[in-house]
Amino acid sequence: MRKDQNLGEYLRSQGVSRRGFLKFCSATASLMALPPSAVAQVAEALAAARRPSVIWLSFQECTGCTESLTRSHSPTVESLIFDAISLDYHHTLQAAAGHGAEAAREAAQEENKGEYILVVDGSIPVDNPAYSTIAGISNLDMLKDSAKDCFAIVSVGTCAAFGGLPGAAPNPTGAVAVSDIITDKPIINVSGCPPIPVVITGVLAHFLTFGTIPELDALGRPTAFFGQNIHDRCYRRPFYERGEFAETFDDEGARKGWCLYKLGCKGPITYNACATVKWNQGMGFPIQAGHGCIACSEPRFWDKGGFYDALSTGDWGTREALLGAAGAGAALGVASAIRARSRKKKAMAEEEA
Ligand code: SF4
Ligand code: SF4
Ligand code: F3S
């Protein structure tokens, strides 16, 4: 995208039809929980948007977050939106290396003071900042330097948002989240291990559209994507309500697509858009593939309990505190559903006997 182009001009030059663009605007408005009447406003704002500068820093991470974003989008309108930002620094994607790369970061910060978006994936080691360095600069120093003049920070992935895998016990590097260090800038936590690509582009689209950060929940996550838990939108919910649970991954219940609660599904306490937005361009999500949710978008999910242990075990806190009023009802529902299922099985066994 040329500097003198706005997004509408750029998309037209890439062959994106008005119809295709409006379709994306409609999906974006819906993702941002805006009413259908807002589509025209979103389209107008996005078409007029100029390319914002984005500096992307990768610290203690596995590159899964970047892979998630780049692998999932062949040329779609979303990827064009991603192209439409000025990605001025990204270790994995940039061609420049060494001093040239660092000079590009410094120049982008200087030229776009107060306006650039800082994206971070990975956690930051603080026990000894020398555990992770880039160009001889510790992650801690680079984060502080790049954050000081940014408009806002997007913490991409559970590592950056909450400490994630590097912060799991015994946390040998003293890994912390971005928000543990930077306290004077707006921070948007796009958690998930990795996060859903369209959620990352959705946050950027919101910024492109409104020039503001989206509404956030208590953990700093955009409510448009993290406002509902997986369980509330899960297509296996009817089985849960009827007390029909798979007991093993290859039993009759598993084959029939029954609820995975007893196999460790953490859907009832996990807030993410997997059950609605889904993965791989809407193809599916972990539960649809037959595996329970492991709560990858929640803080400390590595340490709270076994991935295959039922939610009622482990260090997930009290069910009431975790689930809130509505969820507590659901949890109690699980208990009664399991009891009902056991009663039904017992009655069937007695009948057969
Ligand atoms: Fe990798 Fe997950 Fe951390 Fe992203 S959040 S860097 S996918 S471990
Ligand atoms: Fe779906 Fe898991 Fe809830 Fe069962 S426990 S309905 S599999 S989210
Ligand atoms: Fe993660 Fe659960 Fe979605 S494991 S990818 S939040 S279904």
Short mmCIF file of C-alpha atoms and ligand atoms in Angstrom, two decimals:
data_model
loop_
_atom_site.label_atom_id
_atom_site.label_comp_id
_atom_site.label_asym_id
_atom_site.label_seq_id
_atom_site.Cartn_x
_atom_site.Cartn_y
_atom_site.Cartn_z
CA MET A 1 0.00 0.00 0.00
CA ARG A 2 1.44 3.34 -1.04
CA LYS A 3 1.78 6.08 1.59
CA ASP A 4 -0.54 8.38 -0.39
CA GLN A 5 -3.30 5.73 -0.68
CA ASN A 6 -6.12 5.18 1.73
CA LEU A 7 -7.37 1.68 2.42
CA GLY A 8 -10.31 1.88 0.01
CA GLU A 9 -8.02 2.89 -2.87
CA TYR A 10 -5.54 0.17 -1.97
CA LEU A 11 -8.17 -2.60 -1.85
CA ARG A 12 -9.61 -1.50 -5.20
CA SER A 13 -6.10 -1.62 -6.69
CA GLN A 14 -5.84 -5.22 -5.41
CA GLY A 15 -9.01 -6.22 -7.22
CA VAL A 16 -11.27 -6.38 -4.14
CA SER A 17 -14.82 -5.64 -5.30
CA ARG A 18 -17.15 -3.26 -3.48
CA ARG A 19 -19.30 -6.28 -2.67
CA GLY A 20 -16.32 -8.17 -1.17
CA PHE A 21 -15.30 -5.13 0.83
CA LEU A 22 -18.83 -4.62 2.18
CA LYS A 23 -19.01 -8.30 3.10
CA PHE A 24 -15.83 -7.90 5.15
CA CYS A 25 -17.15 -4.67 6.72
CA SER A 26 -20.34 -6.47 7.64
CA ALA A 27 -18.39 -9.33 9.26
CA THR A 28 -16.10 -6.86 11.02
CA ALA A 29 -19.06 -4.84 12.34
CA SER A 30 -20.67 -8.03 13.56
CA LEU A 31 -17.43 -9.16 15.21
CA MET A 32 -17.14 -5.81 16.92
CA ALA A 33 -20.72 -6.37 18.19
CA LEU A 34 -22.02 -3.42 16.18
CA PRO A 35 -25.57 -3.41 14.80
CA PRO A 36 -26.11 -3.98 11.02
CA SER A 37 -26.93 -0.27 10.72
CA ALA A 38 -23.26 0.47 11.52
CA VAL A 39 -21.92 -1.34 8.43
CA ALA A 40 -22.05 1.78 6.24
CA GLN A 41 -20.19 3.76 8.90
CA VAL A 42 -17.56 1.01 9.23
CA ALA A 43 -17.16 0.84 5.44
CA GLU A 44 -16.76 4.59 5.16
CA ALA A 45 -14.22 4.77 8.00
CA LEU A 46 -12.21 1.76 6.80
CA ALA A 47 -12.14 2.98 3.21
CA ALA A 48 -10.74 6.34 4.34
CA ALA A 49 -8.23 4.86 6.81
CA ARG A 50 -4.54 5.55 6.36
CA ARG A 51 -1.89 2.97 7.05
CA PRO A 52 -0.94 3.04 10.73
CA SER A 53 2.59 2.16 11.84
CA VAL A 54 2.87 -1.10 13.74
CA ILE A 55 5.97 -2.24 15.60
CA TRP A 56 5.84 -5.93 16.51
CA LEU A 57 8.20 -7.22 19.20
CA SER A 58 8.68 -10.94 19.84
CA PHE A 59 10.13 -11.89 23.22
CA GLN A 60 9.99 -15.27 25.01
CA GLU A 61 7.69 -16.99 22.53
CA CYS A 62 7.45 -19.95 20.19
CA THR A 63 6.45 -18.01 17.03
CA GLY A 64 3.10 -19.78 17.19
CA CYS A 65 1.27 -16.46 17.42
CA THR A 66 2.93 -15.13 14.26
CA GLU A 67 2.44 -18.49 12.53
CA SER A 68 -1.22 -18.42 13.45
CA LEU A 69 -1.66 -15.07 11.78
CA THR A 70 0.45 -15.60 8.68
CA ARG A 71 -0.41 -19.24 7.89
CA SER A 72 -4.14 -18.89 8.08
CA HIS A 73 -4.67 -16.26 5.49
CA SER A 74 -3.89 -16.66 1.88
CA PRO A 75 -5.04 -13.60 0.02
CA THR A 76 -8.25 -12.68 1.77
CA VAL A 77 -9.61 -9.26 2.57
CA GLU A 78 -8.39 -9.79 6.15
CA SER A 79 -4.84 -10.33 4.93
CA LEU A 80 -5.11 -7.23 2.78
CA ILE A 81 -6.15 -5.34 5.88
CA PHE A 82 -3.06 -6.77 7.53
CA ASP A 83 -1.01 -5.65 4.52
CA ALA A 84 -2.62 -2.26 4.92
CA ILE A 85 -0.83 -1.55 8.14
CA SER A 86 2.76 -0.41 7.98
CA LEU A 87 4.55 -3.25 9.71
CA ASP A 88 7.75 -1.36 10.38
CA TYR A 89 9.43 -3.95 12.58
CA HIS A 90 8.87 -7.69 13.03
CA HIS A 91 11.80 -10.03 13.74
CA THR A 92 10.32 -12.99 11.91
CA LEU A 93 8.80 -11.26 8.90
CA GLN A 94 11.20 -8.42 8.18
CA ALA A 95 13.99 -8.70 5.63
CA ALA A 96 16.35 -6.38 7.51
CA ALA A 97 18.64 -7.77 10.21
CA GLY A 98 21.15 -6.51 12.77
CA HIS A 99 21.79 -2.79 13.10
CA GLY A 100 19.56 -2.03 10.05
CA ALA A 101 16.57 -3.63 11.74
CA GLU A 102 17.11 -1.76 15.00
CA ALA A 103 17.54 1.50 13.06
CA ALA A 104 14.17 0.83 11.35
CA ARG A 105 12.49 0.37 14.74
CA GLU A 106 13.98 3.56 16.11
CA ALA A 107 13.06 5.52 12.95
CA ALA A 108 9.45 4.23 13.01
CA GLN A 109 9.13 5.22 16.67
CA GLU A 110 10.54 8.67 16.01
CA GLU A 111 8.41 9.35 12.90
CA ASN A 112 5.17 8.10 14.46
CA LYS A 113 5.50 9.37 18.02
CA GLY A 114 2.29 8.89 19.99
CA GLU A 115 0.57 7.20 17.03
CA TYR A 116 2.09 3.79 16.40
CA ILE A 117 0.65 0.54 17.67
CA LEU A 118 3.03 -1.71 19.57
CA VAL A 119 2.26 -5.41 19.18
CA VAL A 120 4.04 -7.81 21.54
CA ASP A 121 4.08 -11.57 21.54
CA GLY A 122 5.95 -13.53 24.19
CA SER A 123 6.62 -12.88 27.85
CA ILE A 124 9.41 -10.84 29.40
CA PRO A 125 12.05 -12.36 31.70
CA VAL A 126 12.73 -10.14 34.70
CA ASP A 127 14.73 -12.40 37.07
CA ASN A 128 17.68 -11.81 34.79
CA PRO A 129 16.88 -9.62 31.76
CA ALA A 130 19.94 -11.07 29.98
CA TYR A 131 18.07 -14.38 29.58
CA SER A 132 16.50 -12.99 26.41
CA THR A 133 18.03 -10.26 24.29
CA ILE A 134 17.69 -8.93 20.75
CA ALA A 135 20.61 -7.09 19.18
CA GLY A 136 22.17 -6.99 22.65
CA ILE A 137 19.12 -5.24 24.08
CA SER A 138 17.21 -7.04 26.81
CA ASN A 139 13.51 -7.70 26.21
CA LEU A 140 12.78 -5.57 29.26
CA ASP A 141 14.68 -2.54 27.92
CA MET A 142 13.30 -2.93 24.39
CA LEU A 143 9.72 -3.11 25.68
CA LYS A 144 10.15 0.00 27.82
CA ASP A 145 11.82 1.88 24.97
CA SER A 146 9.20 0.97 22.35
CA ALA A 147 6.25 1.47 24.71
CA LYS A 148 7.13 4.98 25.81
CA ASP A 149 5.86 6.74 22.65
CA CYS A 150 3.24 4.28 21.39
CA PHE A 151 -0.51 4.93 21.16
CA ALA A 152 -1.48 1.56 22.56
CA ILE A 153 -0.13 -1.95 23.02
CA VAL A 154 -1.67 -5.16 21.70
CA SER A 155 -0.42 -8.16 23.70
CA VAL A 156 -0.87 -11.01 21.24
CA GLY A 157 -1.06 -14.47 22.77
CA THR A 158 -1.31 -15.73 26.31
CA CYS A 159 2.48 -15.40 26.84
CA ALA A 160 2.37 -11.63 26.33
CA ALA A 161 -1.05 -11.21 27.92
CA PHE A 162 -0.59 -13.33 31.04
CA GLY A 163 2.92 -14.87 31.08
CA GLY A 164 1.81 -18.07 29.33
CA LEU A 165 4.07 -21.08 28.91
CA PRO A 166 7.35 -19.34 29.87
CA GLY A 167 5.64 -18.22 33.08
CA ALA A 168 4.42 -21.74 33.96
CA ALA A 169 5.85 -23.32 37.11
CA PRO A 170 8.69 -23.23 37.97
CA ASN A 171 9.00 -20.13 35.77
CA PRO A 172 12.81 -20.31 35.51
CA THR A 173 13.23 -16.89 33.89
CA GLY A 174 10.80 -14.93 36.05
CA ALA A 175 8.59 -14.43 32.97
CA VAL A 176 5.89 -11.76 33.29
CA ALA A 177 3.20 -10.26 31.08
CA VAL A 178 3.47 -6.91 29.29
CA SER A 179 0.93 -5.39 31.69
CA ASP A 180 3.17 -6.30 34.65
CA ILE A 181 5.75 -3.86 33.29
CA ILE A 182 3.91 -1.18 31.32
CA THR A 183 1.24 0.53 33.36
CA ASP A 184 0.78 3.91 31.68
CA LYS A 185 -0.48 2.84 28.21
CA PRO A 186 -3.73 1.22 27.04
CA ILE A 187 -3.09 -2.53 26.68
CA ILE A 188 -5.34 -4.84 24.68
CA ASN A 189 -4.86 -8.49 25.60
CA VAL A 190 -5.58 -10.77 22.65
CA SER A 191 -5.04 -14.00 24.56
CA GLY A 192 -4.99 -17.54 23.25
CA CYS A 193 -2.20 -20.00 22.63
CA PRO A 194 -2.16 -18.97 19.89
CA PRO A 195 -4.97 -16.43 19.46
CA ILE A 196 -7.52 -16.70 16.66
CA PRO A 197 -6.07 -14.80 13.67
CA VAL A 198 -9.33 -13.03 12.86
CA VAL A 199 -9.41 -11.70 16.42
CA ILE A 200 -6.01 -10.07 15.89
CA THR A 201 -7.14 -8.56 12.59
CA GLY A 202 -10.46 -7.61 14.20
CA VAL A 203 -8.65 -5.57 16.85
CA LEU A 204 -6.55 -3.88 14.16
CA ALA A 205 -9.71 -3.27 12.10
CA HIS A 206 -11.33 -1.64 15.12
CA PHE A 207 -8.34 0.65 15.47
CA LEU A 208 -8.34 1.41 11.74
CA THR A 209 -12.08 2.12 11.85
CA PHE A 210 -12.45 4.17 14.99
CA GLY A 211 -8.90 5.19 15.92
CA THR A 212 -9.64 3.97 19.43
CA ILE A 213 -9.15 0.81 21.42
CA PRO A 214 -12.15 -1.53 21.74
CA GLU A 215 -14.14 -2.11 24.91
CA LEU A 216 -12.21 -4.47 27.20
CA ASP A 217 -13.14 -6.98 29.90
CA ALA A 218 -11.60 -7.15 33.38
CA LEU A 219 -8.59 -9.00 31.96
CA GLY A 220 -8.01 -6.39 29.26
CA ARG A 221 -9.49 -8.52 26.44
CA PRO A 222 -11.85 -7.10 23.78
CA THR A 223 -15.37 -7.99 24.92
CA ALA A 224 -16.50 -8.37 21.31
CA PHE A 225 -14.36 -11.54 21.10
CA PHE A 226 -13.97 -12.60 24.72
CA GLY A 227 -17.38 -11.63 26.07
CA GLN A 228 -18.86 -15.13 26.04
CA ASN A 229 -17.51 -18.41 27.20
CA ILE A 230 -16.97 -21.39 24.95
CA HIS A 231 -19.53 -23.46 26.82
CA ASP A 232 -22.37 -21.00 26.20
CA ARG A 233 -21.90 -21.24 22.43
CA CYS A 234 -20.71 -24.85 22.15
CA TYR A 235 -22.67 -27.04 19.74
CA ARG A 236 -22.19 -29.98 22.18
CA ARG A 237 -24.13 -28.12 24.86
CA PRO A 238 -27.37 -30.09 24.30
CA PHE A 239 -25.47 -33.28 25.24
CA TYR A 240 -24.16 -31.59 28.36
CA GLU A 241 -27.69 -30.54 29.31
CA ARG A 242 -28.93 -34.11 28.83
CA GLY A 243 -26.04 -35.52 30.86
CA GLU A 244 -24.53 -37.31 27.87
CA PHE A 245 -20.75 -37.32 28.32
CA ALA A 246 -17.94 -39.13 26.49
CA GLU A 247 -15.99 -41.13 29.09
CA THR A 248 -13.00 -41.91 26.84
CA PHE A 249 -11.84 -40.53 23.50
CA ASP A 250 -12.91 -43.67 21.64
CA ASP A 251 -16.11 -44.74 23.33
CA GLU A 252 -19.59 -44.65 21.87
CA GLY A 253 -20.25 -41.23 23.41
CA ALA A 254 -17.15 -39.77 21.74
CA ARG A 255 -18.24 -41.22 18.41
CA LYS A 256 -21.67 -39.68 18.86
CA GLY A 257 -20.17 -36.27 19.60
CA TRP A 258 -21.24 -36.09 23.25
CA CYS A 259 -19.98 -33.49 25.69
CA LEU A 260 -16.26 -33.61 26.60
CA TYR A 261 -16.61 -32.25 30.14
CA LYS A 262 -15.48 -35.50 31.78
CA LEU A 263 -12.47 -35.64 29.44
CA GLY A 264 -11.21 -32.34 30.80
CA CYS A 265 -13.00 -29.73 28.69
CA LYS A 266 -12.52 -26.30 30.29
CA GLY A 267 -15.09 -24.62 28.05
CA PRO A 268 -17.32 -23.55 30.98
CA ILE A 269 -14.65 -21.20 32.40
CA THR A 270 -12.99 -20.14 29.13
CA TYR A 271 -13.74 -16.89 27.37
CA ASN A 272 -12.82 -16.83 23.70
CA ALA A 273 -14.52 -16.71 20.30
CA CYS A 274 -13.58 -20.24 19.17
CA ALA A 275 -17.13 -21.59 19.17
CA THR A 276 -18.42 -18.72 17.04
CA VAL A 277 -15.57 -17.27 14.94
CA LYS A 278 -13.78 -20.65 14.76
CA TRP A 279 -10.39 -21.44 13.20
CA ASN A 280 -9.02 -22.08 9.73
CA GLN A 281 -11.40 -19.67 8.05
CA GLY A 282 -14.40 -20.90 10.00
CA MET A 283 -13.74 -24.63 9.50
CA GLY A 284 -13.77 -25.70 13.14
CA PHE A 285 -12.29 -25.42 16.62
CA PRO A 286 -10.71 -27.87 19.10
CA ILE A 287 -13.99 -29.22 20.50
CA GLN A 288 -15.29 -29.80 16.97
CA ALA A 289 -12.13 -31.85 16.34
CA GLY A 290 -12.93 -34.04 19.36
CA HIS A 291 -10.64 -32.48 21.99
CA GLY A 292 -11.79 -30.50 25.00
CA CYS A 293 -10.92 -26.86 25.41
CA ILE A 294 -7.77 -26.48 27.54
CA ALA A 295 -8.57 -22.86 28.48
CA CYS A 296 -5.66 -21.51 26.45
CA SER A 297 -6.96 -17.94 26.57
CA GLU A 298 -7.12 -17.84 30.37
CA PRO A 299 -4.35 -16.82 32.81
CA ARG A 300 -2.17 -19.63 34.22
CA PHE A 301 -3.92 -22.35 32.22
CA TRP A 302 -0.73 -24.45 32.22
CA ASP A 303 -0.66 -24.67 36.00
CA LYS A 304 -4.26 -24.83 37.08
CA GLY A 305 -4.95 -28.50 36.45
CA GLY A 306 -4.45 -31.38 34.04
CA PHE A 307 -5.71 -30.84 30.52
CA TYR A 308 -7.54 -34.18 30.73
CA ASP A 309 -8.82 -33.82 34.29
CA ALA A 310 -12.38 -32.67 34.80
CA LEU A 311 -12.83 -29.00 35.59
CA SER A 312 -14.03 -29.84 39.09
CA THR A 313 -10.47 -31.00 39.96
CA GLY A 314 -7.24 -28.98 39.95
CA ASP A 315 -6.49 -25.43 40.96
CA TRP A 316 -9.29 -23.68 39.07
CA GLY A 317 -10.62 -21.99 42.20
CA THR A 318 -14.13 -22.33 43.47
CA ARG A 319 -16.60 -22.98 40.72
CA GLU A 320 -18.76 -20.09 41.87
CA ALA A 321 -15.86 -17.62 41.72
CA LEU A 322 -14.67 -18.93 38.36
CA LEU A 323 -17.95 -19.18 36.63
CA GLY A 324 -19.80 -16.23 38.13
CA ALA A 325 -23.50 -16.42 38.86
CA ALA A 326 -24.60 -17.76 35.48
CA GLY A 327 -21.70 -20.18 35.18
CA ALA A 328 -22.18 -21.44 38.72
CA GLY A 329 -25.65 -22.48 37.69
CA ALA A 330 -24.15 -24.26 34.70
CA ALA A 331 -21.59 -26.00 36.91
CA LEU A 332 -24.31 -27.17 39.24
CA GLY A 333 -26.13 -28.26 36.11
CA VAL A 334 -23.15 -30.41 35.17
CA ALA A 335 -23.17 -32.08 38.56
CA SER A 336 -26.87 -32.84 38.34
CA ALA A 337 -26.54 -33.86 34.69
CA ILE A 338 -23.76 -36.29 35.60
CA ARG A 339 -25.88 -37.69 38.42
CA ALA A 340 -28.87 -38.03 36.08
CA ARG A 341 -26.68 -39.79 33.51
CA SER A 342 -25.37 -42.20 36.19
CA ARG A 343 -28.90 -42.92 37.33
CA LYS A 344 -29.95 -43.59 33.72
CA LYS A 345 -26.99 -45.94 33.17
CA LYS A 346 -27.70 -47.77 36.44
CA ALA A 347 -31.36 -48.16 35.51
CA MET A 348 -30.39 -49.50 32.03
CA ALA A 349 -27.93 -51.97 33.59
CA GLU A 350 -30.59 -53.16 36.05
CA GLU A 351 -33.08 -53.50 33.19
CA GLU A 352 -30.58 -55.58 31.16
CA ALA A 353 -29.84 -57.73 34.22
FE1 SF4 B 1 3.58 -19.69 21.48
FE2 SF4 B 1 1.26 -19.86 22.75
FE3 SF4 B 1 3.09 -18.16 23.62
FE4 SF4 B 1 1.82 -17.67 21.30
S1 SF4 B 1 0.89 -17.72 23.34
S2 SF4 B 1 4.04 -17.49 21.68
S3 SF4 B 1 1.52 -19.78 20.52
S4 SF4 B 1 3.31 -20.42 23.59
FE1 SF4 B 2 -18.87 -28.05 24.94
FE2 SF4 B 2 -16.98 -28.48 26.72
FE3 SF4 B 2 -19.26 -27.31 27.48
FE4 SF4 B 2 -19.21 -29.88 26.84
S1 SF4 B 2 -18.15 -28.90 28.59
S2 SF4 B 2 -20.72 -28.38 26.17
S3 SF4 B 2 -17.71 -29.96 25.17
S4 SF4 B 2 -17.74 -26.49 26.08
FE1 F3S B 3 -7.98 -22.40 23.17
FE2 F3S B 3 -10.19 -23.50 24.10
FE3 F3S B 3 -10.25 -22.13 21.89
S1 F3S B 3 -8.17 -24.40 24.05
S2 F3S B 3 -8.26 -22.50 20.95
S3 F3S B 3 -9.77 -21.33 23.94
S4 F3S B 3 -11.43 -23.96 22.33
#
